[in-house]
Amino acid sequence: MSESTIDESTRGLEVVAADARPTADASVAADAPASRQAPGARPVLTDLEPGQQLFIRTYAVDRDLLVRYAGASGDFNPIHYNDRFAREVGLPGVIAHGMATMGLAGSAVVDWAGDPGAVMDYGVRFTRPIEVPDPGHAEVEVIGTVGAVDLAASSVRVDLKVTSGGASVLAKAQAVVRLD
């Protein structure tokens, strides 16, 4: 069993390493590493093949993160901070900003690629809102897999499976990353 690593450099956002997973009895079980890539090393295009799992990232999304995202984006829609208002408009409660969810998934790709400038294209479809409890947090899991390798273009398509509470929250989530 390996030790879980947590990056709490920003309050309200927690990244948990792919090799640590909670089990039914709340202990932590180790998974096989998602990639053969050494920590801090840039991925090598010729080492990648379709279907290969690249990474798993889990993010804790809490109300503090929503407030900070609203401040950064200017999106102060009350569905992102007011439970009563969110329920009045038919939502189960406060929900995360869709673009914040997209940003978390994109940051997982950037972390894997090692260079934000390497991401040439990125797109998603929003399929389900993420309810953010208070107190507490919602967990968002991002799994990146090689969708296709284009040796001529020196690029890889990374397919993302993005879930919260076991349900898909982003569909057709894909990034094209240039690897030199």
PDB file of C-alpha atoms in Angstrom:
ATOM      1  CA  MET A   1       0.000   0.000   0.000  1.00  0.00           C
ATOM      2  CA  SER A   2       1.382   3.393  -0.894  1.00  0.00           C
ATOM      3  CA  GLU A   3       0.754   6.590   0.974  1.00  0.00           C
ATOM      4  CA  SER A   4      -1.783   9.013  -0.492  1.00  0.00           C
ATOM      5  CA  THR A   5      -0.415  12.396  -1.429  1.00  0.00           C
ATOM      6  CA  ILE A   6      -2.595  15.439  -1.019  1.00  0.00           C
ATOM      7  CA  ASP A   7      -1.876  18.873  -2.416  1.00  0.00           C
ATOM      8  CA  GLU A   8      -3.669  21.454  -0.311  1.00  0.00           C
ATOM      9  CA  SER A   9      -1.850  24.472  -1.734  1.00  0.00           C
ATOM     10  CA  THR A  10      -5.196  26.161  -2.309  1.00  0.00           C
ATOM     11  CA  ARG A  11      -7.878  26.003   0.323  1.00  0.00           C
ATOM     12  CA  GLY A  12     -10.993  24.145  -0.766  1.00  0.00           C
ATOM     13  CA  LEU A  13      -9.268  22.179  -3.504  1.00  0.00           C
ATOM     14  CA  GLU A  14      -7.733  18.850  -2.701  1.00  0.00           C
ATOM     15  CA  VAL A  15      -5.984  16.607  -5.205  1.00  0.00           C
ATOM     16  CA  VAL A  16      -5.566  12.984  -4.192  1.00  0.00           C
ATOM     17  CA  ALA A  17      -3.018  10.764  -5.919  1.00  0.00           C
ATOM     18  CA  ALA A  18      -4.286   8.000  -8.167  1.00  0.00           C
ATOM     19  CA  ASP A  19      -2.649   5.242  -6.165  1.00  0.00           C
ATOM     20  CA  ALA A  20      -4.800   5.720  -3.064  1.00  0.00           C
ATOM     21  CA  ARG A  21      -8.484   4.795  -2.983  1.00  0.00           C
ATOM     22  CA  PRO A  22     -10.914   4.604  -0.090  1.00  0.00           C
ATOM     23  CA  THR A  23     -12.480   1.202   0.478  1.00  0.00           C
ATOM     24  CA  ALA A  24     -15.866   0.317   1.951  1.00  0.00           C
ATOM     25  CA  ASP A  25     -14.401   0.236   5.461  1.00  0.00           C
ATOM     26  CA  ALA A  26     -12.829   3.730   5.025  1.00  0.00           C
ATOM     27  CA  SER A  27      -9.303   2.368   4.789  1.00  0.00           C
ATOM     28  CA  VAL A  28      -7.105   3.206   1.819  1.00  0.00           C
ATOM     29  CA  ALA A  29      -6.210   0.674  -0.860  1.00  0.00           C
ATOM     30  CA  ALA A  30      -3.432   1.107  -3.390  1.00  0.00           C
ATOM     31  CA  ASP A  31      -4.104   0.877  -7.101  1.00  0.00           C
ATOM     32  CA  ALA A  32      -1.523   0.132  -9.719  1.00  0.00           C
ATOM     33  CA  PRO A  33      -0.030   3.385 -11.000  1.00  0.00           C
ATOM     34  CA  ALA A  34      -2.146   4.869 -13.786  1.00  0.00           C
ATOM     35  CA  SER A  35       0.894   5.514 -15.963  1.00  0.00           C
ATOM     36  CA  ARG A  36       4.506   4.403 -16.310  1.00  0.00           C
ATOM     37  CA  GLN A  37       5.479   8.073 -16.414  1.00  0.00           C
ATOM     38  CA  ALA A  38       7.895   9.089 -13.657  1.00  0.00           C
ATOM     39  CA  PRO A  39       6.677  11.907 -11.383  1.00  0.00           C
ATOM     40  CA  GLY A  40       7.591  15.270 -12.896  1.00  0.00           C
ATOM     41  CA  ALA A  41       8.589  13.733 -16.238  1.00  0.00           C
ATOM     42  CA  ARG A  42       6.944  14.801 -19.489  1.00  0.00           C
ATOM     43  CA  PRO A  43       5.045  12.018 -21.279  1.00  0.00           C
ATOM     44  CA  VAL A  44       6.690  10.458 -24.332  1.00  0.00           C
ATOM     45  CA  LEU A  45       4.423  10.050 -27.363  1.00  0.00           C
ATOM     46  CA  THR A  46       5.908   6.726 -28.483  1.00  0.00           C
ATOM     47  CA  ASP A  47       5.229   5.236 -25.026  1.00  0.00           C
ATOM     48  CA  LEU A  48       1.476   5.782 -25.399  1.00  0.00           C
ATOM     49  CA  GLU A  49      -1.128   3.464 -26.895  1.00  0.00           C
ATOM     50  CA  PRO A  50      -4.919   3.720 -27.271  1.00  0.00           C
ATOM     51  CA  GLY A  51      -6.796   2.543 -24.195  1.00  0.00           C
ATOM     52  CA  GLN A  52      -3.869   3.180 -21.845  1.00  0.00           C
ATOM     53  CA  GLN A  53      -4.926   4.820 -18.586  1.00  0.00           C
ATOM     54  CA  LEU A  54      -2.837   7.923 -17.942  1.00  0.00           C
ATOM     55  CA  PHE A  55      -4.058   9.304 -14.634  1.00  0.00           C
ATOM     56  CA  ILE A  56      -6.770   9.396 -12.009  1.00  0.00           C
ATOM     57  CA  ARG A  57      -7.341  12.591 -10.049  1.00  0.00           C
ATOM     58  CA  THR A  58      -9.915  13.226  -7.348  1.00  0.00           C
ATOM     59  CA  TYR A  59     -10.903  16.780  -6.446  1.00  0.00           C
ATOM     60  CA  ALA A  60     -12.859  17.873  -3.373  1.00  0.00           C
ATOM     61  CA  VAL A  61     -15.203  20.728  -4.316  1.00  0.00           C
ATOM     62  CA  ASP A  62     -16.541  22.721  -1.374  1.00  0.00           C
ATOM     63  CA  ARG A  63     -18.426  26.000  -0.946  1.00  0.00           C
ATOM     64  CA  ASP A  64     -15.170  27.902  -0.439  1.00  0.00           C
ATOM     65  CA  LEU A  65     -14.016  26.825  -3.899  1.00  0.00           C
ATOM     66  CA  LEU A  66     -17.334  28.015  -5.370  1.00  0.00           C
ATOM     67  CA  VAL A  67     -16.923  31.460  -3.787  1.00  0.00           C
ATOM     68  CA  ARG A  68     -13.360  31.763  -5.062  1.00  0.00           C
ATOM     69  CA  TYR A  69     -14.402  30.624  -8.545  1.00  0.00           C
ATOM     70  CA  ALA A  70     -17.281  33.136  -8.569  1.00  0.00           C
ATOM     71  CA  GLY A  71     -14.841  35.904  -7.684  1.00  0.00           C
ATOM     72  CA  ALA A  72     -12.411  34.891 -10.405  1.00  0.00           C
ATOM     73  CA  SER A  73     -15.050  34.352 -13.102  1.00  0.00           C
ATOM     74  CA  GLY A  74     -17.570  37.036 -12.189  1.00  0.00           C
ATOM     75  CA  ASP A  75     -20.343  34.400 -12.158  1.00  0.00           C
ATOM     76  CA  PHE A  76     -22.312  35.283  -9.026  1.00  0.00           C
ATOM     77  CA  ASN A  77     -25.477  33.402  -9.967  1.00  0.00           C
ATOM     78  CA  PRO A  78     -27.130  32.518  -6.626  1.00  0.00           C
ATOM     79  CA  ILE A  79     -27.511  28.853  -7.660  1.00  0.00           C
ATOM     80  CA  HIS A  80     -23.811  28.596  -6.799  1.00  0.00           C
ATOM     81  CA  TYR A  81     -24.100  29.856  -3.202  1.00  0.00           C
ATOM     82  CA  ASN A  82     -27.729  30.092  -1.998  1.00  0.00           C
ATOM     83  CA  ASP A  83     -29.496  26.812  -1.158  1.00  0.00           C
ATOM     84  CA  ARG A  84     -32.959  28.376  -0.911  1.00  0.00           C
ATOM     85  CA  PHE A  85     -32.659  30.077  -4.291  1.00  0.00           C
ATOM     86  CA  ALA A  86     -31.245  26.945  -5.924  1.00  0.00           C
ATOM     87  CA  ARG A  87     -34.194  24.888  -4.648  1.00  0.00           C
ATOM     88  CA  GLU A  88     -36.698  27.542  -5.753  1.00  0.00           C
ATOM     89  CA  VAL A  89     -35.463  27.181  -9.335  1.00  0.00           C
ATOM     90  CA  GLY A  90     -35.716  23.382  -9.237  1.00  0.00           C
ATOM     91  CA  LEU A  91     -32.202  22.336  -8.300  1.00  0.00           C
ATOM     92  CA  PRO A  92     -31.450  19.943  -5.429  1.00  0.00           C
ATOM     93  CA  GLY A  93     -29.284  22.598  -3.761  1.00  0.00           C
ATOM     94  CA  VAL A  94     -26.213  24.684  -4.516  1.00  0.00           C
ATOM     95  CA  ILE A  95     -24.354  23.414  -7.579  1.00  0.00           C
ATOM     96  CA  ALA A  96     -20.795  23.882  -8.798  1.00  0.00           C
ATOM     97  CA  HIS A  97     -20.125  26.132 -11.768  1.00  0.00           C
ATOM     98  CA  GLY A  98     -19.966  23.981 -14.902  1.00  0.00           C
ATOM     99  CA  MET A  99     -16.895  25.850 -16.075  1.00  0.00           C
ATOM    100  CA  ALA A 100     -15.187  25.165 -12.733  1.00  0.00           C
ATOM    101  CA  THR A 101     -15.789  21.453 -13.289  1.00  0.00           C
ATOM    102  CA  MET A 102     -14.412  21.778 -16.812  1.00  0.00           C
ATOM    103  CA  GLY A 103     -11.407  23.616 -15.391  1.00  0.00           C
ATOM    104  CA  LEU A 104     -10.677  20.882 -12.852  1.00  0.00           C
ATOM    105  CA  ALA A 105     -10.750  18.226 -15.580  1.00  0.00           C
ATOM    106  CA  GLY A 106      -8.526  20.393 -17.771  1.00  0.00           C
ATOM    107  CA  SER A 107      -6.050  20.910 -14.944  1.00  0.00           C
ATOM    108  CA  ALA A 108      -5.684  17.134 -14.641  1.00  0.00           C
ATOM    109  CA  VAL A 109      -4.627  17.039 -18.310  1.00  0.00           C
ATOM    110  CA  VAL A 110      -2.209  19.947 -17.858  1.00  0.00           C
ATOM    111  CA  ASP A 111      -0.682  18.303 -14.771  1.00  0.00           C
ATOM    112  CA  TRP A 112      -0.153  15.088 -16.748  1.00  0.00           C
ATOM    113  CA  ALA A 113       1.235  16.888 -19.820  1.00  0.00           C
ATOM    114  CA  GLY A 114       3.577  19.013 -17.710  1.00  0.00           C
ATOM    115  CA  ASP A 115       3.024  22.077 -19.913  1.00  0.00           C
ATOM    116  CA  PRO A 116      -0.191  24.110 -20.249  1.00  0.00           C
ATOM    117  CA  GLY A 117       0.942  25.232 -23.710  1.00  0.00           C
ATOM    118  CA  ALA A 118       0.911  21.619 -24.899  1.00  0.00           C
ATOM    119  CA  VAL A 119      -2.904  21.436 -24.767  1.00  0.00           C
ATOM    120  CA  MET A 120      -3.968  22.246 -28.339  1.00  0.00           C
ATOM    121  CA  ASP A 121      -7.705  21.577 -28.034  1.00  0.00           C
ATOM    122  CA  TYR A 122     -10.116  20.856 -25.209  1.00  0.00           C
ATOM    123  CA  GLY A 123     -13.863  20.397 -25.138  1.00  0.00           C
ATOM    124  CA  VAL A 124     -16.638  18.894 -23.035  1.00  0.00           C
ATOM    125  CA  ARG A 125     -20.410  18.578 -22.854  1.00  0.00           C
ATOM    126  CA  PHE A 126     -22.079  19.255 -19.531  1.00  0.00           C
ATOM    127  CA  THR A 127     -24.343  16.358 -18.549  1.00  0.00           C
ATOM    128  CA  ARG A 128     -25.215  16.776 -14.881  1.00  0.00           C
ATOM    129  CA  PRO A 129     -24.774  19.437 -12.190  1.00  0.00           C
ATOM    130  CA  ILE A 130     -22.656  18.721  -9.130  1.00  0.00           C
ATOM    131  CA  GLU A 131     -24.479  19.431  -5.873  1.00  0.00           C
ATOM    132  CA  VAL A 132     -22.097  20.852  -3.275  1.00  0.00           C
ATOM    133  CA  PRO A 133     -23.226  20.207   0.328  1.00  0.00           C
ATOM    134  CA  ASP A 134     -22.641  22.523   3.267  1.00  0.00           C
ATOM    135  CA  PRO A 135     -20.876  21.450   5.326  1.00  0.00           C
ATOM    136  CA  GLY A 136     -18.744  19.039   3.371  1.00  0.00           C
ATOM    137  CA  HIS A 137     -17.740  18.695  -0.232  1.00  0.00           C
ATOM    138  CA  ALA A 138     -18.514  16.875  -3.458  1.00  0.00           C
ATOM    139  CA  GLU A 139     -15.843  14.673  -4.995  1.00  0.00           C
ATOM    140  CA  VAL A 140     -15.060  14.911  -8.686  1.00  0.00           C
ATOM    141  CA  GLU A 141     -13.031  12.084 -10.202  1.00  0.00           C
ATOM    142  CA  VAL A 142     -11.177  12.564 -13.482  1.00  0.00           C
ATOM    143  CA  ILE A 143      -9.762   9.544 -15.317  1.00  0.00           C
ATOM    144  CA  GLY A 144      -7.609  10.213 -18.376  1.00  0.00           C
ATOM    145  CA  THR A 145      -7.127   7.555 -21.042  1.00  0.00           C
ATOM    146  CA  VAL A 146      -5.370   7.598 -24.411  1.00  0.00           C
ATOM    147  CA  GLY A 147      -8.071   7.889 -27.065  1.00  0.00           C
ATOM    148  CA  ALA A 148      -5.763   8.133 -30.075  1.00  0.00           C
ATOM    149  CA  VAL A 149      -2.117   8.728 -30.920  1.00  0.00           C
ATOM    150  CA  ASP A 150      -1.166  10.789 -33.998  1.00  0.00           C
ATOM    151  CA  LEU A 151       2.558  10.330 -34.611  1.00  0.00           C
ATOM    152  CA  ALA A 152       2.512  12.607 -37.686  1.00  0.00           C
ATOM    153  CA  ALA A 153       1.094  15.491 -35.641  1.00  0.00           C
ATOM    154  CA  SER A 154       3.083  14.580 -32.502  1.00  0.00           C
ATOM    155  CA  SER A 155      -0.135  14.572 -30.521  1.00  0.00           C
ATOM    156  CA  VAL A 156      -2.321  12.395 -28.346  1.00  0.00           C
ATOM    157  CA  ARG A 157      -6.056  12.630 -27.752  1.00  0.00           C
ATOM    158  CA  VAL A 158      -6.791  12.218 -24.070  1.00  0.00           C
ATOM    159  CA  ASP A 159     -10.320  10.991 -23.331  1.00  0.00           C
ATOM    160  CA  LEU A 160     -11.631  11.999 -19.921  1.00  0.00           C
ATOM    161  CA  LYS A 161     -14.192  10.250 -17.761  1.00  0.00           C
ATOM    162  CA  VAL A 162     -15.427  12.829 -15.254  1.00  0.00           C
ATOM    163  CA  THR A 163     -17.780  11.687 -12.495  1.00  0.00           C
ATOM    164  CA  SER A 164     -19.198  12.828  -9.182  1.00  0.00           C
ATOM    165  CA  GLY A 165     -21.107  10.523  -6.876  1.00  0.00           C
ATOM    166  CA  GLY A 166     -20.727   7.749  -9.444  1.00  0.00           C
ATOM    167  CA  ALA A 167     -22.566   9.720 -12.163  1.00  0.00           C
ATOM    168  CA  SER A 168     -21.043  11.239 -15.292  1.00  0.00           C
ATOM    169  CA  VAL A 169     -20.908  15.052 -15.068  1.00  0.00           C
ATOM    170  CA  LEU A 170     -19.034  15.770 -18.306  1.00  0.00           C
ATOM    171  CA  ALA A 171     -19.431  13.882 -21.585  1.00  0.00           C
ATOM    172  CA  LYS A 172     -17.303  13.879 -24.724  1.00  0.00           C
ATOM    173  CA  ALA A 173     -14.542  15.357 -22.592  1.00  0.00           C
ATOM    174  CA  GLN A 174     -11.418  15.254 -24.724  1.00  0.00           C
ATOM    175  CA  ALA A 175      -8.141  17.112 -24.973  1.00  0.00           C
ATOM    176  CA  VAL A 176      -5.550  17.039 -27.728  1.00  0.00           C
ATOM    177  CA  VAL A 177      -2.033  17.362 -26.343  1.00  0.00           C
ATOM    178  CA  ARG A 178       1.097  17.978 -28.401  1.00  0.00           C
ATOM    179  CA  LEU A 179       4.085  15.976 -27.201  1.00  0.00           C
ATOM    180  CA  ASP A 180       7.504  16.788 -28.653  1.00  0.00           C
TER     181      ASP A 180
END
